[in-house]
Short mmCIF file of C-alpha atoms in Angstrom, two decimals:
data_model
loop_
_atom_site.label_atom_id
_atom_site.label_comp_id
_atom_site.label_asym_id
_atom_site.label_seq_id
_atom_site.Cartn_x
_atom_site.Cartn_y
_atom_site.Cartn_z
CA MET S 1 92.08 106.29 137.34
CA ASP S 2 88.44 105.25 137.01
CA LEU S 3 86.23 106.52 134.21
CA LYS S 4 82.50 106.04 133.79
CA VAL S 5 81.36 103.74 131.01
CA THR S 6 78.23 104.58 129.07
CA THR S 7 76.19 103.04 126.28
CA LEU S 8 75.42 104.65 122.93
CA GLU S 9 71.93 105.33 124.32
CA GLY S 10 73.48 107.35 127.14
CA LYS S 11 72.84 104.85 129.95
CA ALA S 12 75.40 104.08 132.65
CA ALA S 13 77.31 100.82 132.17
CA GLY S 14 79.72 100.74 135.11
CA LYS S 15 83.29 101.97 135.32
CA VAL S 16 86.64 101.13 133.76
CA LYS S 17 90.09 101.58 135.26
CA LEU S 18 92.50 103.39 132.93
CA SER S 19 96.24 102.81 133.10
CA ASP S 20 98.29 105.87 134.08
CA THR S 21 101.12 104.78 131.77
CA VAL S 22 98.79 105.11 128.76
CA PHE S 23 96.24 107.76 129.75
CA GLY S 24 97.92 109.59 132.63
CA LEU S 25 100.91 111.31 131.00
CA GLU S 26 101.47 115.07 130.89
CA PRO S 27 100.95 115.85 127.17
CA ARG S 28 103.89 117.39 125.33
CA GLN S 29 102.98 119.57 122.37
CA ASP S 30 106.38 119.16 120.71
CA ILE S 31 106.03 115.37 120.48
CA LEU S 32 102.48 115.63 119.15
CA GLN S 33 103.59 118.20 116.55
CA ARG S 34 106.46 115.98 115.39
CA MET S 35 104.10 113.03 115.01
CA VAL S 36 101.45 114.96 113.07
CA ARG S 37 104.11 116.41 110.78
CA TRP S 38 105.51 112.90 110.18
CA GLN S 39 102.05 111.53 109.34
CA LEU S 40 101.16 114.36 106.96
CA ALA S 41 104.55 114.12 105.23
CA ARG S 42 103.94 110.41 104.57
CA LYS S 43 100.54 111.22 103.07
CA GLN S 44 101.98 113.67 100.51
CA GLN S 45 102.11 112.14 97.05
CA GLY S 46 105.13 114.10 95.91
CA THR S 47 104.06 113.85 92.25
CA HIS S 48 104.44 117.57 91.51
CA LYS S 49 106.75 118.05 88.54
CA THR S 50 107.82 120.53 85.87
CA LYS S 51 109.96 119.86 82.81
CA GLY S 52 113.59 120.91 82.79
CA ARG S 53 115.43 122.09 79.68
CA SER S 54 116.61 118.54 78.92
CA GLU S 55 112.98 117.33 78.75
CA ILE S 56 111.58 119.99 76.43
CA ASN S 57 110.71 118.83 72.90
CA ARG S 58 112.21 121.74 71.02
CA THR S 59 115.02 122.22 68.55
CA GLY S 60 118.52 122.26 69.96
CA ALA S 61 119.88 124.37 67.11
CA LYS S 62 121.58 127.66 67.89
CA LEU S 63 119.03 130.48 67.67
CA PHE S 64 121.18 132.86 65.62
CA ARG S 65 124.84 133.43 64.92
CA GLN S 66 127.12 134.33 67.79
CA LYS S 67 128.39 137.71 66.58
CA GLY S 68 127.23 140.60 64.53
CA THR S 69 123.54 140.74 65.42
CA GLY S 70 123.81 143.15 68.36
CA ARG S 71 121.78 140.74 70.48
CA ALA S 72 122.81 138.73 73.50
CA ARG S 73 124.55 135.39 72.96
CA HIS S 74 122.14 132.43 73.09
CA SER S 75 122.53 128.77 72.27
CA SER S 76 119.31 126.80 72.78
CA ALA S 77 115.64 127.76 72.68
CA ARG S 78 115.09 125.26 75.50
CA ALA S 79 116.72 127.61 78.01
CA PRO S 80 114.45 128.74 80.85
CA GLN S 81 114.46 132.45 79.90
CA PHE S 82 112.54 131.70 76.69
CA ARG S 83 108.81 131.17 76.38
CA GLY S 84 108.25 127.43 76.04
CA GLY S 85 111.63 126.66 77.55
CA GLY S 86 112.36 124.40 80.49
CA LYS S 87 111.73 125.42 84.10
CA ALA S 88 114.84 126.23 86.12
CA HIS S 89 115.03 124.51 89.52
CA GLY S 90 111.40 123.37 89.31
CA PRO S 91 109.80 120.73 91.55
CA VAL S 92 110.60 117.08 90.85
CA VAL S 93 108.91 113.82 91.83
CA ARG S 94 110.14 112.93 95.31
CA SER S 95 109.13 111.48 98.64
CA HIS S 96 108.41 113.90 101.49
CA GLU S 97 108.91 111.24 104.15
CA HIS S 98 111.37 111.76 106.97
CA GLY S 99 112.42 109.57 109.84
CA LEU S 100 110.86 109.43 113.30
CA PRO S 101 111.93 106.81 115.86
CA LYS S 102 109.40 104.09 116.64
CA LYS S 103 109.61 104.86 120.37
CA VAL S 104 108.71 108.52 119.73
CA ARG S 105 105.72 107.43 117.64
CA ALA S 106 104.48 105.13 120.41
CA LEU S 107 105.01 107.88 122.98
CA ALA S 108 103.09 110.39 120.83
CA LEU S 109 100.04 108.10 120.76
CA ARG S 110 100.05 107.85 124.56
CA HIS S 111 100.39 111.64 124.82
CA ALA S 112 97.44 112.12 122.46
CA LEU S 113 95.28 109.75 124.55
CA SER S 114 96.37 111.50 127.74
CA ALA S 115 95.57 114.92 126.23
CA LYS S 116 92.00 113.81 125.44
CA LEU S 117 91.50 112.50 128.95
CA ARG S 118 92.93 115.64 130.55
CA ASP S 119 90.64 117.86 128.45
CA GLU S 120 87.64 115.64 129.35
CA ASP S 121 87.18 114.76 125.68
CA LEU S 122 87.52 111.00 126.21
CA ILE S 123 84.40 108.82 126.40
CA VAL S 124 84.36 105.07 127.00
CA VAL S 125 81.35 103.06 125.80
CA ASP S 126 80.60 99.42 126.51
CA GLU S 127 80.52 98.56 122.81
CA ILE S 128 80.36 100.33 119.47
CA ALA S 129 77.53 98.50 117.74
CA THR S 130 73.99 99.07 116.51
CA LYS S 131 71.14 96.66 115.77
CA GLU S 132 70.58 98.03 112.29
CA ALA S 133 72.47 100.16 109.80
CA LYS S 134 70.27 103.26 110.08
CA THR S 135 72.00 106.62 109.86
CA LYS S 136 68.98 108.50 111.24
CA ALA S 137 68.79 106.34 114.37
CA LEU S 138 72.52 106.66 115.02
CA SER S 139 72.42 110.43 114.48
CA GLY S 140 69.73 110.68 117.17
CA SER S 141 71.85 108.66 119.62
CA LEU S 142 74.93 110.78 118.98
CA GLU S 143 72.91 113.96 119.38
CA LYS S 144 71.77 112.80 122.84
CA LEU S 145 75.40 112.18 123.78
CA GLY S 146 76.42 115.60 122.42
CA LEU S 147 78.73 114.08 119.80
CA SER S 148 78.87 116.15 116.63
CA ASN S 149 82.60 115.84 115.99
CA ALA S 150 84.12 112.57 117.18
CA LEU S 151 86.43 109.66 116.43
CA PHE S 152 85.11 106.20 117.35
CA ILE S 153 87.67 103.47 118.03
CA GLY S 154 86.25 99.95 118.18
CA GLY S 155 87.85 96.59 118.80
CA ALA S 156 89.81 94.46 116.35
CA GLU S 157 86.62 93.92 114.33
CA LEU S 158 84.23 96.80 113.70
CA ASP S 159 80.48 96.27 113.81
CA SER S 160 79.36 96.46 110.17
CA ASN S 161 75.99 98.06 111.04
CA PHE S 162 77.64 100.86 113.01
CA LYS S 163 80.23 101.46 110.30
CA LEU S 164 77.57 101.72 107.60
CA ALA S 165 75.33 103.96 109.70
CA ALA S 166 78.18 106.32 110.65
CA ARG S 167 79.89 106.77 107.31
CA ASN S 168 77.30 109.29 106.06
CA ILE S 169 77.44 111.46 109.20
CA PRO S 170 79.78 114.46 108.77
CA ASN S 171 82.70 114.85 111.20
CA ILE S 172 82.28 111.30 112.53
CA ASP S 173 85.12 108.84 111.89
CA VAL S 174 85.21 105.14 112.79
CA LEU S 175 88.41 103.08 113.03
CA PRO S 176 89.42 99.69 114.41
CA VAL S 177 91.90 99.81 117.27
CA GLN S 178 94.74 98.81 114.90
CA GLY S 179 94.15 102.01 112.91
CA ILE S 180 94.27 104.45 115.83
CA ASN S 181 96.65 107.32 115.13
CA VAL S 182 97.62 110.71 116.55
CA TYR S 183 96.43 112.84 113.62
CA ASP S 184 92.88 111.45 113.62
CA ILE S 185 92.68 111.71 117.41
CA LEU S 186 93.66 115.39 117.41
CA ARG S 187 91.57 116.43 114.39
CA ARG S 188 88.29 115.38 116.06
CA GLY S 189 86.78 117.00 119.12
CA LYS S 190 85.86 113.85 121.09
CA LEU S 191 87.51 110.45 121.29
CA VAL S 192 85.12 107.54 121.90
CA LEU S 193 86.72 104.23 122.85
CA SER S 194 85.01 100.92 123.30
CA LYS S 195 85.98 98.79 126.31
CA ALA S 196 87.64 96.37 123.88
CA ALA S 197 89.72 99.22 122.47
CA VAL S 198 90.84 100.31 125.95
CA GLU S 199 91.94 96.75 126.76
CA ALA S 200 93.78 96.43 123.44
CA LEU S 201 95.61 99.75 123.93
CA GLU S 202 96.68 98.90 127.47
CA GLU S 203 97.88 95.49 126.29
CA ARG S 204 99.80 97.16 123.45
CA PHE S 205 101.70 99.47 125.79
CA LYS S 206 102.11 96.95 128.58
#
């Protein structure tokens, strides 16, 4: 299908033909959910930890004699029922990653792109670049386009001026086309692709 191309100043810059195999799918929520869950699981550090009874620096001597005290039988003060003892079944350092087939990951990205197009939240610009790294000037341009919450995807090389100008604007993310991912697409309201990014994505899924 054809989509209008605009400039960052809001002027018309022709049209671009989008591939139905990349942008024309019927989005499936289950695939998108699996992909987001996979991404967030990979981001978890997994460094949460408590000490077990074998790691507590405390005497291992028997607390008191076995019989004759009228109290319950105990051996070590490191046991979890005592104050200062080890934690029973506490969290340990581990990886939260789980598997997801590469084909499902590729399909999820196409579904995310298709979802943005279907919801009319996809904008194609001729290029993502500015003449100078001025946040105020870029904020004015984005305000004219109605972009207050957006993800910008440029070509293989990002324009340094645009990247510098955009990094201090809240809710605006900028990524090269190699870094495009489902989570960042879905967490922002609008998806703004450069023509170079569109060509790279269609070549990727050819």
